[in-house]
Amino acid sequence: MVNRFKSLYDAQGFLTGVPIIKPSEALAHRSILEAVEAERGPMHYQFKAHTAMHSTYQLAILPKILNIVEQLIGPDILLYSAAYIVKEANTKSHVSWHQDLTYWGLDSAAQVSVWLALSDASEASGCMHMIPGSHKHGQQKHHNTQDNNNVLLSGQTINDIDPNQSIAASLKAGQASFHHGWTIHCSQPNLTNDRRIGLNIQYISPAVKQLKQRQDSAMLVRGVDHYGHFQTDQPAQSNFDSKAWQKQKALDDKLKGIQGNTT
């Protein structure tokens, strides 16, 4: 089955509907997230959440996920970031057509994005849409836009994409999608009465370098790091450690500075 995953990923640039955890487990992790939000405020797009939330860290190191990631980028795996992406019920938030790696400053595409659903992600609730095979054409021209409803940091958009060529990556709670950093994708607003909650986890090979600055960080979660290109993030030991949250805020600011810098 894993070989089938690798073949499909190479061909179309993504996998979707991969079962990872039970719906009841997804609900339990959602409940932890919402308890943290009740205390700390919205967790939407807070990078490096695994350094402050043990629940996030537990999900990011699941063997079912890492086994597939290993087939896609190799046996040595760094956990680069984990962030919850939340579309509130009946809101206009959306994500324009884009490629993840555009402004990340990484020197290689040895990276994979995992999107683990903690609630159902249907077409009505704004699941991702992917353009099959688009990863084979490398980086495309992005244009910055002024759209307050666009979740992306710079509103970056690829123009002239035919949505009829896309595939909806709908997910049930507990399922995940995996996509390549150059796969063109987007998502529409959530028109349902429930929150659309996903955990977006980024993995990279230790061979990858950060070109925008020297202070970027990651965490070895499988294999060996023979390169030492990144400083070392520390995993969260609980969900409510105030010191860990202070460190996470600094890491979040740093990563947003890298990814928000479009020069």
GROMACS .gro file of C-alpha atoms in nm, residues 3-211:
model
  209
    3ASN     CA    1   0.435   0.184  -0.261
    4ARG     CA    2   0.097   0.269  -0.412
    5PHE     CA    3   0.095   0.590  -0.209
    6LYS     CA    4   0.441   0.685  -0.339
    7SER     CA    5   0.347   0.615  -0.701
    8LEU     CA    6   0.025   0.817  -0.676
    9TYR     CA    7   0.199   1.104  -0.496
   10ASP     CA    8   0.469   1.125  -0.761
   11ALA     CA    9   0.209   1.122  -1.038
   12GLN     CA   10  -0.042   1.376  -0.908
   13GLY     CA   11   0.144   1.564  -0.632
   14PHE     CA   12  -0.089   1.470  -0.348
   15LEU     CA   13  -0.271   1.198  -0.158
   16THR     CA   14  -0.609   1.241   0.006
   17GLY     CA   15  -0.853   1.051   0.224
   18VAL     CA   16  -0.575   0.862   0.406
   19PRO     CA   17  -0.705   0.718   0.737
   20ILE     CA   18  -0.480   0.817   1.029
   21ILE     CA   19  -0.679   0.822   1.355
   22LYS     CA   20  -1.031   0.727   1.461
   23PRO     CA   21  -1.302   0.997   1.450
   24SER     CA   22  -1.328   0.970   1.829
   25GLU     CA   23  -0.955   1.045   1.859
   26ALA     CA   24  -0.991   1.342   1.625
   27LEU     CA   25  -1.271   1.471   1.845
   28ALA     CA   26  -1.057   1.427   2.157
   29HIS     CA   27  -0.774   1.630   2.003
   30ARG     CA   28  -1.023   1.890   1.884
   31SER     CA   29  -1.152   1.920   2.241
   32ILE     CA   30  -0.798   1.982   2.367
   33LEU     CA   31  -0.744   2.247   2.100
   34GLU     CA   32  -1.067   2.423   2.193
   35ALA     CA   33  -0.977   2.410   2.563
   36VAL     CA   34  -0.648   2.582   2.478
   37GLU     CA   35  -0.835   2.838   2.267
   38ALA     CA   36  -1.071   2.907   2.556
   39GLU     CA   37  -0.768   3.001   2.766
   40ARG     CA   38  -0.535   3.156   2.509
   41GLY     CA   39  -0.752   3.273   2.221
   42PRO     CA   40  -0.771   3.153   1.858
   43MET     CA   41  -0.502   2.908   1.746
   44HIS     CA   42  -0.556   2.963   1.375
   45TYR     CA   43  -0.223   2.983   1.190
   46GLN     CA   44  -0.007   2.980   1.504
   47PHE     CA   45   0.313   2.816   1.377
   48LYS     CA   46   0.520   2.568   1.578
   49ALA     CA   47   0.220   2.469   1.791
   50HIS     CA   48   0.390   2.136   1.868
   51THR     CA   49   0.643   2.320   2.085
   52ALA     CA   50   0.364   2.438   2.320
   53MET     CA   51   0.086   2.178   2.285
   54HIS     CA   52   0.161   1.816   2.367
   55SER     CA   53  -0.154   1.714   2.180
   56THR     CA   54  -0.013   1.867   1.861
   57TYR     CA   55   0.323   1.700   1.910
   58GLN     CA   56   0.157   1.361   1.961
   59LEU     CA   57  -0.025   1.396   1.629
   60ALA     CA   58   0.284   1.516   1.443
   61ILE     CA   59   0.489   1.208   1.539
   62LEU     CA   60   0.223   0.945   1.468
   63PRO     CA   61   0.389   0.642   1.303
   64LYS     CA   62   0.108   0.621   1.044
   65ILE     CA   63   0.201   0.969   0.925
   66LEU     CA   64   0.578   0.931   0.948
   67ASN     CA   65   0.571   0.598   0.764
   68ILE     CA   66   0.417   0.767   0.461
   69VAL     CA   67   0.635   1.079   0.488
   70GLU     CA   68   0.941   0.850   0.490
   71GLN     CA   69   0.835   0.703   0.158
   72LEU     CA   70   0.795   1.051   0.013
   73ILE     CA   71   1.109   1.235   0.130
   74GLY     CA   72   1.333   0.965   0.278
   75PRO     CA   73   1.412   0.804   0.616
   76ASP     CA   74   1.551   1.117   0.782
   77ILE     CA   75   1.269   1.353   0.876
   78LEU     CA   76   1.259   1.695   1.041
   79LEU     CA   77   0.933   1.832   1.178
   80TYR     CA   78   0.944   2.190   1.053
   81SER     CA   79   0.615   2.330   1.180
   82ALA     CA   80   0.262   2.239   1.284
   83ALA     CA   81  -0.026   2.486   1.280
   84TYR     CA   82  -0.401   2.461   1.309
   85ILE     CA   83  -0.593   2.602   1.015
   86VAL     CA   84  -0.945   2.687   1.125
   87LYS     CA   85  -1.232   2.816   0.915
   88GLU     CA   86  -1.508   2.932   1.140
   89ALA     CA   87  -1.866   2.839   1.052
   90ASN     CA   88  -2.036   3.053   0.788
   91THR     CA   89  -1.742   3.283   0.722
   92LYS     CA   90  -1.579   3.422   0.407
   93SER     CA   91  -1.223   3.309   0.483
   94HIS     CA   92  -1.061   3.136   0.189
   95VAL     CA   93  -0.719   3.045   0.050
   96SER     CA   94  -0.634   3.150  -0.305
   97TRP     CA   95  -0.455   2.932  -0.561
   98HIS     CA   96  -0.095   2.903  -0.447
   99GLN     CA   97   0.209   2.678  -0.388
  100ASP     CA   98   0.330   2.634  -0.030
  101LEU     CA   99   0.703   2.668  -0.096
  102THR     CA  100   0.683   3.001  -0.278
  103TYR     CA  101   0.808   3.224   0.003
  104TRP     CA  102   0.949   2.974   0.251
  105GLY     CA  103   1.313   3.031   0.162
  106LEU     CA  104   1.399   2.660   0.140
  107ASP     CA  105   1.656   2.552  -0.117
  108SER     CA  106   1.487   2.222  -0.200
  109ALA     CA  107   1.145   2.067  -0.255
  110ALA     CA  108   1.230   1.777  -0.021
  111GLN     CA  109   0.926   1.869   0.186
  112VAL     CA  110   0.573   1.741   0.235
  113SER     CA  111   0.263   1.904   0.384
  114VAL     CA  112   0.021   1.691   0.584
  115TRP     CA  113  -0.333   1.815   0.655
  116LEU     CA  114  -0.499   1.612   0.931
  117ALA     CA  115  -0.872   1.676   0.971
  118LEU     CA  116  -1.001   1.720   1.327
  119SER     CA  117  -1.349   1.793   1.189
  120ASP     CA  118  -1.499   1.699   0.855
  121ALA     CA  119  -1.356   1.896   0.564
  122SER     CA  120  -1.617   1.879   0.289
  123GLU     CA  121  -1.663   2.090  -0.021
  124ALA     CA  122  -1.932   2.282   0.168
  125SER     CA  123  -1.698   2.352   0.460
  126GLY     CA  124  -1.410   2.462   0.236
  127CYS     CA  125  -1.185   2.160   0.183
  128MET     CA  126  -0.873   2.197  -0.028
  129HIS     CA  127  -0.882   2.165  -0.406
  130MET     CA  128  -0.564   2.039  -0.576
  131ILE     CA  129  -0.446   2.063  -0.938
  132PRO     CA  130  -0.314   1.714  -1.026
  133GLY     CA  131   0.036   1.711  -1.174
  134SER     CA  132   0.098   2.081  -1.111
  135HIS     CA  133   0.399   2.000  -0.890
  136LYS     CA  134   0.589   1.883  -1.198
  137HIS     CA  135   0.616   2.235  -1.338
  138GLY     CA  136   0.803   2.398  -1.050
  139GLN     CA  137   0.737   2.739  -0.903
  140GLN     CA  138   0.474   2.954  -1.073
  141LYS     CA  139   0.437   3.331  -1.070
  142HIS     CA  140   0.242   3.456  -0.767
  143HIS     CA  141   0.079   3.797  -0.733
  144ASN     CA  142   0.016   3.969  -0.401
  145THR     CA  143  -0.345   4.070  -0.347
  146GLN     CA  144  -0.535   4.291  -0.104
  147ASP     CA  145  -0.807   4.060   0.024
  148ASN     CA  146  -0.884   4.061   0.395
  149ASN     CA  147  -1.058   3.723   0.362
  150ASN     CA  148  -0.754   3.554   0.210
  151VAL     CA  149  -0.582   3.350   0.483
  152LEU     CA  150  -0.238   3.361   0.319
  153LEU     CA  151   0.009   3.602   0.479
  154SER     CA  152   0.063   3.806   0.163
  155GLY     CA  153  -0.256   3.714  -0.018
  156GLN     CA  154  -0.036   3.549  -0.279
  157THR     CA  155  -0.230   3.418  -0.579
  158ILE     CA  156  -0.159   3.232  -0.902
  159ASN     CA  157  -0.377   3.379  -1.174
  160ASP     CA  158  -0.559   3.202  -1.458
  161ILE     CA  159  -0.611   2.866  -1.290
  162ASP     CA  160  -0.895   2.658  -1.431
  163PRO     CA  161  -1.087   2.524  -1.128
  164ASN     CA  162  -1.240   2.253  -1.345
  165GLN     CA  163  -0.899   2.085  -1.351
  166SER     CA  164  -0.892   2.050  -0.973
  167ILE     CA  165  -0.981   1.761  -0.743
  168ALA     CA  166  -1.157   1.821  -0.412
  169ALA     CA  167  -0.950   1.678  -0.125
  170SER     CA  168  -1.246   1.624   0.106
  171LEU     CA  169  -1.167   1.456   0.437
  172LYS     CA  170  -1.356   1.296   0.721
  173ALA     CA  171  -1.238   1.370   1.075
  174GLY     CA  172  -0.930   1.154   1.134
  175GLN     CA  173  -0.827   1.140   0.769
  176ALA     CA  174  -0.533   1.326   0.617
  177SER     CA  175  -0.404   1.455   0.288
  178PHE     CA  176  -0.037   1.480   0.187
  179HIS     CA  177   0.079   1.726  -0.077
  180HIS     CA  178   0.397   1.836  -0.250
  181GLY     CA  179   0.527   2.189  -0.195
  182TRP     CA  180   0.475   2.285  -0.560
  183THR     CA  181   0.123   2.140  -0.590
  184ILE     CA  182  -0.116   2.423  -0.673
  185HIS     CA  183  -0.412   2.426  -0.437
  186CYS     CA  184  -0.679   2.648  -0.283
  187SER     CA  185  -0.983   2.629  -0.056
  188GLN     CA  186  -1.318   2.806  -0.050
  189PRO     CA  187  -1.519   2.956   0.241
  190ASN     CA  188  -1.689   2.743   0.504
  191LEU     CA  189  -2.062   2.753   0.437
  192THR     CA  190  -2.157   2.505   0.712
  193ASN     CA  191  -2.258   2.548   1.075
  194ASP     CA  192  -1.947   2.378   1.216
  195ARG     CA  193  -1.584   2.485   1.233
  196ARG     CA  194  -1.354   2.331   0.973
  197ILE     CA  195  -1.044   2.238   1.173
  198GLY     CA  196  -0.726   2.088   1.034
  199LEU     CA  197  -0.375   2.042   1.165
  200ASN     CA  198  -0.123   2.134   0.895
  201ILE     CA  199   0.211   1.963   0.959
  202GLN     CA  200   0.525   2.040   0.760
  203TYR     CA  201   0.809   1.790   0.726
  204ILE     CA  202   1.142   1.843   0.551
  205SER     CA  203   1.456   1.645   0.481
  206PRO     CA  204   1.757   1.745   0.697
  207ALA     CA  205   1.944   1.813   0.370
  208VAL     CA  206   1.723   2.118   0.311
  209LYS     CA  207   1.869   2.463   0.384
  210GLN     CA  208   1.695   2.785   0.481
  211LEU     CA  209   1.820   3.064   0.254
   0.00000   0.00000   0.00000
